[in-house]
């Protein structure tokens, strides 16, 4: 296996690349927790692993497939392994990286549904401004929805996810900064015309996938 194939895939039809390995780690973690009777952790990791499987099926570009899978791994193992309690700034890291990594993926998913323009469709400034605004708004919205979930979970389920108003506001600031960073990265992606589908391994062309 040469270096190009090692990085880009496809190794085998079942395990295409290192992203698939990380997907299997998430799903394997769910199985391990289930066997050990930690059904809540198993269900949580299983749900996040399912999200990464869907990303594989829709053939995201490798960079964004990796982004989504890393985001799900951070969220899943951070929660189940107690990283939020053990590491002081882990929560800060997650609140910045999740919007940064997932907002562009949501935009690309909407592009695949023809709801918004594909990143490679246009080349003018207004197109890039629109991509930036929509992607940033998606990332900020995801962060806000998560804070609403924490607030209601504490009230209805007795959890302690939301520590204080200062903690919530700080999380929203980090969510916003991450969303802005993700929006900027997607604009750069669009500027180079890389599109919203996975490239054919080993050649510089797009797969025949409608986007």
mmCIF file of N, CA and C in Angstrom, residues 22-112:
data_model
loop_
_atom_site.group_PDB
_atom_site.id
_atom_site.type_symbol
_atom_site.label_atom_id
_atom_site.label_comp_id
_atom_site.label_asym_id
_atom_site.label_seq_id
_atom_site.Cartn_x
_atom_site.Cartn_y
_atom_site.Cartn_z
ATOM 1 N N UNK A 22 -11.951 4.884 12.739
ATOM 2 C CA UNK A 22 -12.483 5.672 13.854
ATOM 3 C C UNK A 22 -13.971 5.416 14.040
ATOM 4 N N UNK A 23 -14.703 5.258 12.929
ATOM 5 C CA UNK A 23 -16.133 4.910 13.012
ATOM 6 C C UNK A 23 -16.309 3.604 13.788
ATOM 7 N N UNK A 24 -15.475 2.624 13.451
ATOM 8 C CA UNK A 24 -15.573 1.322 14.116
ATOM 9 C C UNK A 24 -15.200 1.410 15.592
ATOM 10 N N UNK A 25 -14.277 2.308 15.937
ATOM 11 C CA UNK A 25 -13.925 2.508 17.347
ATOM 12 C C UNK A 25 -15.139 3.022 18.126
ATOM 13 N N UNK A 26 -15.865 3.979 17.539
ATOM 14 C CA UNK A 26 -17.061 4.505 18.211
ATOM 15 C C UNK A 26 -18.111 3.403 18.388
ATOM 16 N N UNK A 27 -18.374 2.662 17.313
ATOM 17 C CA UNK A 27 -19.368 1.596 17.395
ATOM 18 C C UNK A 27 -18.894 0.466 18.303
ATOM 19 N N UNK A 28 -17.591 0.170 18.255
ATOM 20 C CA UNK A 28 -17.043 -0.844 19.149
ATOM 21 C C UNK A 28 -17.168 -0.439 20.610
ATOM 22 N N UNK A 29 -16.972 0.862 20.892
ATOM 23 C CA UNK A 29 -17.162 1.346 22.253
ATOM 24 C C UNK A 29 -18.583 1.126 22.728
ATOM 25 N N UNK A 30 -19.543 1.342 21.840
ATOM 26 C CA UNK A 30 -20.942 1.112 22.195
ATOM 27 C C UNK A 30 -21.172 -0.352 22.562
ATOM 28 N N UNK A 31 -20.575 -1.242 21.801
ATOM 29 C CA UNK A 31 -20.726 -2.680 22.084
ATOM 30 C C UNK A 31 -20.102 -3.034 23.429
ATOM 31 N N UNK A 32 -18.907 -2.492 23.697
ATOM 32 C CA UNK A 32 -18.223 -2.779 24.966
ATOM 33 C C UNK A 32 -19.054 -2.305 26.151
ATOM 34 N N UNK A 33 -19.599 -1.098 26.039
ATOM 35 C CA UNK A 33 -20.427 -0.593 27.137
ATOM 36 C C UNK A 33 -21.686 -1.434 27.314
ATOM 37 N N UNK A 34 -22.277 -1.887 26.214
ATOM 38 C CA UNK A 34 -23.478 -2.723 26.307
ATOM 39 C C UNK A 34 -23.174 -4.039 27.013
ATOM 40 N N UNK A 35 -22.049 -4.651 26.661
ATOM 41 C CA UNK A 35 -21.654 -5.916 27.286
ATOM 42 C C UNK A 35 -21.428 -5.745 28.786
ATOM 43 N N UNK A 36 -20.921 -4.559 29.169
ATOM 44 C CA UNK A 36 -20.641 -4.294 30.574
ATOM 45 C C UNK A 36 -21.831 -3.710 31.328
ATOM 46 N N UNK A 37 -22.986 -3.672 30.672
ATOM 47 C CA UNK A 37 -24.200 -3.255 31.351
ATOM 48 C C UNK A 37 -24.417 -1.763 31.444
ATOM 49 N N UNK A 38 -23.567 -0.969 30.799
ATOM 50 C CA UNK A 38 -23.752 0.486 30.813
ATOM 51 C C UNK A 38 -24.581 0.872 29.582
ATOM 52 N N UNK A 39 -25.861 0.619 29.691
ATOM 53 C CA UNK A 39 -26.727 0.744 28.525
ATOM 54 C C UNK A 39 -26.901 2.191 28.078
ATOM 55 N N UNK A 40 -26.898 3.122 29.026
ATOM 56 C CA UNK A 40 -27.016 4.528 28.657
ATOM 57 C C UNK A 40 -25.838 4.987 27.820
ATOM 58 N N UNK A 41 -24.627 4.626 28.268
ATOM 59 C CA UNK A 41 -23.422 4.987 27.513
ATOM 60 C C UNK A 41 -23.411 4.283 26.167
ATOM 61 N N UNK A 42 -23.851 3.017 26.163
ATOM 62 C CA UNK A 42 -23.888 2.258 24.909
ATOM 63 C C UNK A 42 -24.841 2.901 23.907
ATOM 64 N N UNK A 43 -26.006 3.314 24.381
ATOM 65 C CA UNK A 43 -26.988 3.930 23.487
ATOM 66 C C UNK A 43 -26.469 5.263 22.960
ATOM 67 N N UNK A 44 -25.798 6.026 23.820
ATOM 68 C CA UNK A 44 -25.274 7.326 23.419
ATOM 69 C C UNK A 44 -24.210 7.173 22.337
ATOM 70 N N UNK A 45 -23.230 6.291 22.579
ATOM 71 C CA UNK A 45 -22.195 6.055 21.576
ATOM 72 C C UNK A 45 -22.775 5.436 20.317
ATOM 73 N N UNK A 46 -23.731 4.548 20.482
ATOM 74 C CA UNK A 46 -24.352 3.921 19.315
ATOM 75 C C UNK A 46 -25.052 4.941 18.429
ATOM 76 N N UNK A 47 -25.736 5.900 19.048
ATOM 77 C CA UNK A 47 -26.428 6.934 18.272
ATOM 78 C C UNK A 47 -25.428 7.803 17.516
ATOM 79 N N UNK A 48 -24.335 8.182 18.186
ATOM 80 C CA UNK A 48 -23.315 8.994 17.519
ATOM 81 C C UNK A 48 -22.617 8.189 16.421
ATOM 82 N N UNK A 49 -22.388 6.915 16.688
ATOM 83 C CA UNK A 49 -21.790 6.062 15.659
ATOM 84 C C UNK A 49 -22.687 5.930 14.448
ATOM 85 N N UNK A 50 -24.000 5.882 14.680
ATOM 86 C CA UNK A 50 -24.949 5.800 13.567
ATOM 87 C C UNK A 50 -24.876 7.053 12.703
ATOM 88 N N UNK A 51 -24.680 8.210 13.333
ATOM 89 C CA UNK A 51 -24.522 9.454 12.568
ATOM 90 C C UNK A 51 -23.329 9.341 11.619
ATOM 91 N N UNK A 52 -22.227 8.769 12.105
ATOM 92 C CA UNK A 52 -21.037 8.632 11.247
ATOM 93 C C UNK A 52 -21.260 7.626 10.121
ATOM 94 N N UNK A 53 -22.077 6.614 10.381
ATOM 95 C CA UNK A 53 -22.400 5.644 9.329
ATOM 96 C C UNK A 53 -23.215 6.315 8.227
ATOM 97 N N UNK A 54 -24.177 7.165 8.623
ATOM 98 C CA UNK A 54 -24.959 7.911 7.638
ATOM 99 C C UNK A 54 -24.042 8.799 6.802
ATOM 100 N N UNK A 55 -23.060 9.437 7.456
ATOM 101 C CA UNK A 55 -22.101 10.277 6.730
ATOM 102 C C UNK A 55 -21.338 9.459 5.697
ATOM 103 N N UNK A 56 -21.023 8.231 6.028
ATOM 104 C CA UNK A 56 -20.325 7.358 5.066
ATOM 105 C C UNK A 56 -21.219 7.032 3.888
ATOM 106 N N UNK A 57 -22.489 6.770 4.176
ATOM 107 C CA UNK A 57 -23.413 6.370 3.116
ATOM 108 C C UNK A 57 -23.679 7.505 2.128
ATOM 109 N N UNK A 58 -23.661 8.758 2.606
ATOM 110 C CA UNK A 58 -23.937 9.879 1.710
ATOM 111 C C UNK A 58 -22.682 10.378 1.009
ATOM 112 N N UNK A 59 -21.546 9.734 1.288
ATOM 113 C CA UNK A 59 -20.320 10.006 0.529
ATOM 114 C C UNK A 59 -19.836 11.447 0.664
ATOM 115 N N UNK A 60 -19.694 11.902 1.906
ATOM 116 C CA UNK A 60 -19.145 13.232 2.142
ATOM 117 C C UNK A 60 -17.702 13.312 1.643
ATOM 118 N N UNK A 61 -17.229 14.507 1.303
ATOM 119 C CA UNK A 61 -15.789 14.661 1.041
ATOM 120 C C UNK A 61 -14.985 14.161 2.241
ATOM 121 N N UNK A 62 -13.816 13.617 2.006
ATOM 122 C CA UNK A 62 -13.047 13.000 3.080
ATOM 123 C C UNK A 62 -12.807 13.945 4.261
ATOM 124 N N UNK A 63 -12.475 15.203 3.959
ATOM 125 C CA UNK A 63 -12.179 16.150 5.037
ATOM 126 C C UNK A 63 -13.380 16.321 5.948
ATOM 127 N N UNK A 64 -14.581 16.409 5.376
ATOM 128 C CA UNK A 64 -15.765 16.630 6.192
ATOM 129 C C UNK A 64 -16.298 15.337 6.788
ATOM 130 N N UNK A 65 -16.067 14.232 6.148
ATOM 131 C CA UNK A 65 -16.357 12.934 6.757
ATOM 132 C C UNK A 65 -15.497 12.767 8.011
ATOM 133 N N UNK A 66 -14.208 13.100 7.886
ATOM 134 C CA UNK A 66 -13.309 13.036 9.043
ATOM 135 C C UNK A 66 -13.744 14.019 10.122
ATOM 136 N N UNK A 67 -14.107 15.231 9.726
ATOM 137 C CA UNK A 67 -14.521 16.245 10.692
ATOM 138 C C UNK A 67 -15.698 15.768 11.524
ATOM 139 N N UNK A 68 -16.723 15.252 10.855
ATOM 140 C CA UNK A 68 -17.915 14.795 11.561
ATOM 141 C C UNK A 68 -17.588 13.620 12.478
ATOM 142 N N UNK A 69 -16.774 12.690 11.993
ATOM 143 C CA UNK A 69 -16.442 11.505 12.788
ATOM 144 C C UNK A 69 -15.633 11.876 14.020
ATOM 145 N N UNK A 70 -14.673 12.798 13.864
ATOM 146 C CA UNK A 70 -13.896 13.275 15.014
ATOM 147 C C UNK A 70 -14.806 13.984 16.013
ATOM 148 N N UNK A 71 -15.730 14.806 15.506
ATOM 149 C CA UNK A 71 -16.654 15.512 16.392
ATOM 150 C C UNK A 71 -17.499 14.531 17.203
ATOM 151 N N UNK A 72 -18.001 13.485 16.558
ATOM 152 C CA UNK A 72 -18.805 12.493 17.267
ATOM 153 C C UNK A 72 -17.970 11.718 18.285
ATOM 154 N N UNK A 73 -16.719 11.443 17.947
ATOM 155 C CA UNK A 73 -15.836 10.753 18.887
ATOM 156 C C UNK A 73 -15.538 11.620 20.104
ATOM 157 N N UNK A 74 -15.269 12.899 19.879
ATOM 158 C CA UNK A 74 -15.019 13.811 20.992
ATOM 159 C C UNK A 74 -16.219 13.879 21.927
ATOM 160 N N UNK A 75 -17.389 14.057 21.344
ATOM 161 C CA UNK A 75 -18.598 14.167 22.156
ATOM 162 C C UNK A 75 -18.890 12.854 22.876
ATOM 163 N N UNK A 76 -18.802 11.754 22.140
ATOM 164 C CA UNK A 76 -19.168 10.458 22.710
ATOM 165 C C UNK A 76 -18.238 9.995 23.811
ATOM 166 N N UNK A 77 -16.943 9.943 23.518
ATOM 167 C CA UNK A 77 -15.997 9.449 24.516
ATOM 168 C C UNK A 77 -15.744 10.476 25.608
ATOM 169 N N UNK A 78 -15.877 11.766 25.251
ATOM 170 C CA UNK A 78 -15.757 12.782 26.296
ATOM 171 C C UNK A 78 -16.808 12.614 27.371
ATOM 172 N N UNK A 79 -18.016 12.279 26.943
ATOM 173 C CA UNK A 79 -19.114 12.085 27.896
ATOM 174 C C UNK A 79 -18.977 10.763 28.636
ATOM 175 N N UNK A 80 -18.749 9.674 27.914
ATOM 176 C CA UNK A 80 -18.771 8.348 28.545
ATOM 177 C C UNK A 80 -17.535 8.077 29.402
ATOM 178 N N UNK A 81 -16.409 8.703 29.071
ATOM 179 C CA UNK A 81 -15.180 8.488 29.839
ATOM 180 C C UNK A 81 -14.951 9.550 30.909
ATOM 181 N N UNK A 82 -15.869 10.491 31.014
ATOM 182 C CA UNK A 82 -15.779 11.484 32.073
ATOM 183 C C UNK A 82 -14.768 12.585 31.840
ATOM 184 N N UNK A 83 -14.409 12.837 30.576
ATOM 185 C CA UNK A 83 -13.411 13.869 30.295
ATOM 186 C C UNK A 83 -13.885 15.262 30.711
ATOM 187 N N UNK A 84 -15.200 15.489 30.668
ATOM 188 C CA UNK A 84 -15.711 16.802 31.059
ATOM 189 C C UNK A 84 -15.406 17.107 32.520
ATOM 190 N N UNK A 85 -15.379 16.068 33.354
ATOM 191 C CA UNK A 85 -15.086 16.253 34.774
ATOM 192 C C UNK A 85 -13.588 16.213 35.055
ATOM 193 N N UNK A 86 -12.853 15.415 34.300
ATOM 194 C CA UNK A 86 -11.432 15.191 34.594
ATOM 195 C C UNK A 86 -10.521 16.272 34.021
ATOM 196 N N UNK A 87 -10.927 16.900 32.930
ATOM 197 C CA UNK A 87 -10.080 17.889 32.267
ATOM 198 C C UNK A 87 -10.786 19.234 32.268
ATOM 199 N N UNK A 88 -10.145 20.223 32.844
ATOM 200 C CA UNK A 88 -10.767 21.513 33.105
ATOM 201 C C UNK A 88 -11.327 22.173 31.853
ATOM 202 N N UNK A 89 -10.567 22.134 30.752
ATOM 203 C CA UNK A 89 -10.966 22.875 29.557
ATOM 204 C C UNK A 89 -11.501 21.974 28.443
ATOM 205 N N UNK A 90 -11.823 20.727 28.772
ATOM 206 C CA UNK A 90 -12.348 19.841 27.743
ATOM 207 C C UNK A 90 -13.685 20.352 27.211
ATOM 208 N N UNK A 91 -14.514 20.869 28.100
ATOM 209 C CA UNK A 91 -15.805 21.420 27.682
ATOM 210 C C UNK A 91 -15.607 22.591 26.720
ATOM 211 N N UNK A 92 -14.604 23.431 27.006
ATOM 212 C CA UNK A 92 -14.307 24.552 26.107
ATOM 213 C C UNK A 92 -13.893 24.045 24.728
ATOM 214 N N UNK A 93 -13.044 23.020 24.716
ATOM 215 C CA UNK A 93 -12.581 22.437 23.457
ATOM 216 C C UNK A 93 -13.750 21.909 22.638
ATOM 217 N N UNK A 94 -14.642 21.185 23.272
ATOM 218 C CA UNK A 94 -15.769 20.582 22.560
ATOM 219 C C UNK A 94 -16.718 21.650 22.033
ATOM 220 N N UNK A 95 -16.976 22.676 22.846
ATOM 221 C CA UNK A 95 -17.907 23.716 22.407
ATOM 222 C C UNK A 95 -17.350 24.537 21.248
ATOM 223 N N UNK A 96 -16.048 24.570 21.091
ATOM 224 C CA UNK A 96 -15.472 25.256 19.932
ATOM 225 C C UNK A 96 -15.410 24.332 18.720
ATOM 226 N N UNK A 97 -14.932 23.101 18.930
ATOM 227 C CA UNK A 97 -14.675 22.223 17.790
ATOM 228 C C UNK A 97 -15.944 21.631 17.193
ATOM 229 N N UNK A 98 -16.966 21.337 18.003
ATOM 230 C CA UNK A 98 -18.166 20.715 17.431
ATOM 231 C C UNK A 98 -18.859 21.614 16.414
ATOM 232 N N UNK A 99 -19.135 22.894 16.719
ATOM 233 C CA UNK A 99 -19.715 23.741 15.672
ATOM 234 C C UNK A 99 -18.772 23.932 14.481
ATOM 235 N N UNK A 100 -17.481 24.033 14.753
ATOM 236 C CA UNK A 100 -16.521 24.219 13.667
ATOM 237 C C UNK A 100 -16.526 23.031 12.715
ATOM 238 N N UNK A 101 -16.640 21.825 13.260
ATOM 239 C CA UNK A 101 -16.560 20.621 12.445
ATOM 240 C C UNK A 101 -17.907 20.207 11.858
ATOM 241 N N UNK A 102 -19.002 20.501 12.565
ATOM 242 C CA UNK A 102 -20.298 19.991 12.114
ATOM 243 C C UNK A 102 -21.086 20.977 11.262
ATOM 244 N N UNK A 103 -20.921 22.292 11.493
ATOM 245 C CA UNK A 103 -21.703 23.265 10.718
ATOM 246 C C UNK A 103 -21.464 23.125 9.212
ATOM 247 N N UNK A 104 -20.192 22.994 8.749
ATOM 248 C CA UNK A 104 -19.995 22.792 7.308
ATOM 249 C C UNK A 104 -20.626 21.501 6.792
ATOM 250 N N UNK A 105 -20.641 20.471 7.635
ATOM 251 C CA UNK A 105 -21.253 19.203 7.220
ATOM 252 C C UNK A 105 -22.754 19.370 7.037
ATOM 253 N N UNK A 106 -23.392 20.121 7.933
ATOM 254 C CA UNK A 106 -24.827 20.376 7.795
ATOM 255 C C UNK A 106 -25.091 21.155 6.512
ATOM 256 N N UNK A 107 -24.236 22.147 6.231
ATOM 257 C CA UNK A 107 -24.409 22.912 4.989
ATOM 258 C C UNK A 107 -24.299 21.981 3.778
ATOM 259 N N UNK A 108 -23.290 21.127 3.770
ATOM 260 C CA UNK A 108 -23.101 20.212 2.642
ATOM 261 C C UNK A 108 -24.290 19.266 2.509
ATOM 262 N N UNK A 109 -24.823 18.808 3.648
ATOM 263 C CA UNK A 109 -26.009 17.945 3.597
ATOM 264 C C UNK A 109 -27.185 18.691 2.961
ATOM 265 N N UNK A 110 -27.359 19.962 3.314
ATOM 266 C CA UNK A 110 -28.425 20.760 2.713
ATOM 267 C C UNK A 110 -28.167 20.972 1.223
ATOM 268 N N UNK A 111 -26.886 21.129 0.848
ATOM 269 C CA UNK A 111 -26.552 21.273 -0.576
ATOM 270 C C UNK A 111 -26.904 20.010 -1.346
ATOM 271 N N UNK A 112 -26.710 18.863 -0.720
ATOM 272 C CA UNK A 112 -27.041 17.601 -1.378
ATOM 273 C C UNK A 112 -28.542 17.472 -1.604
#
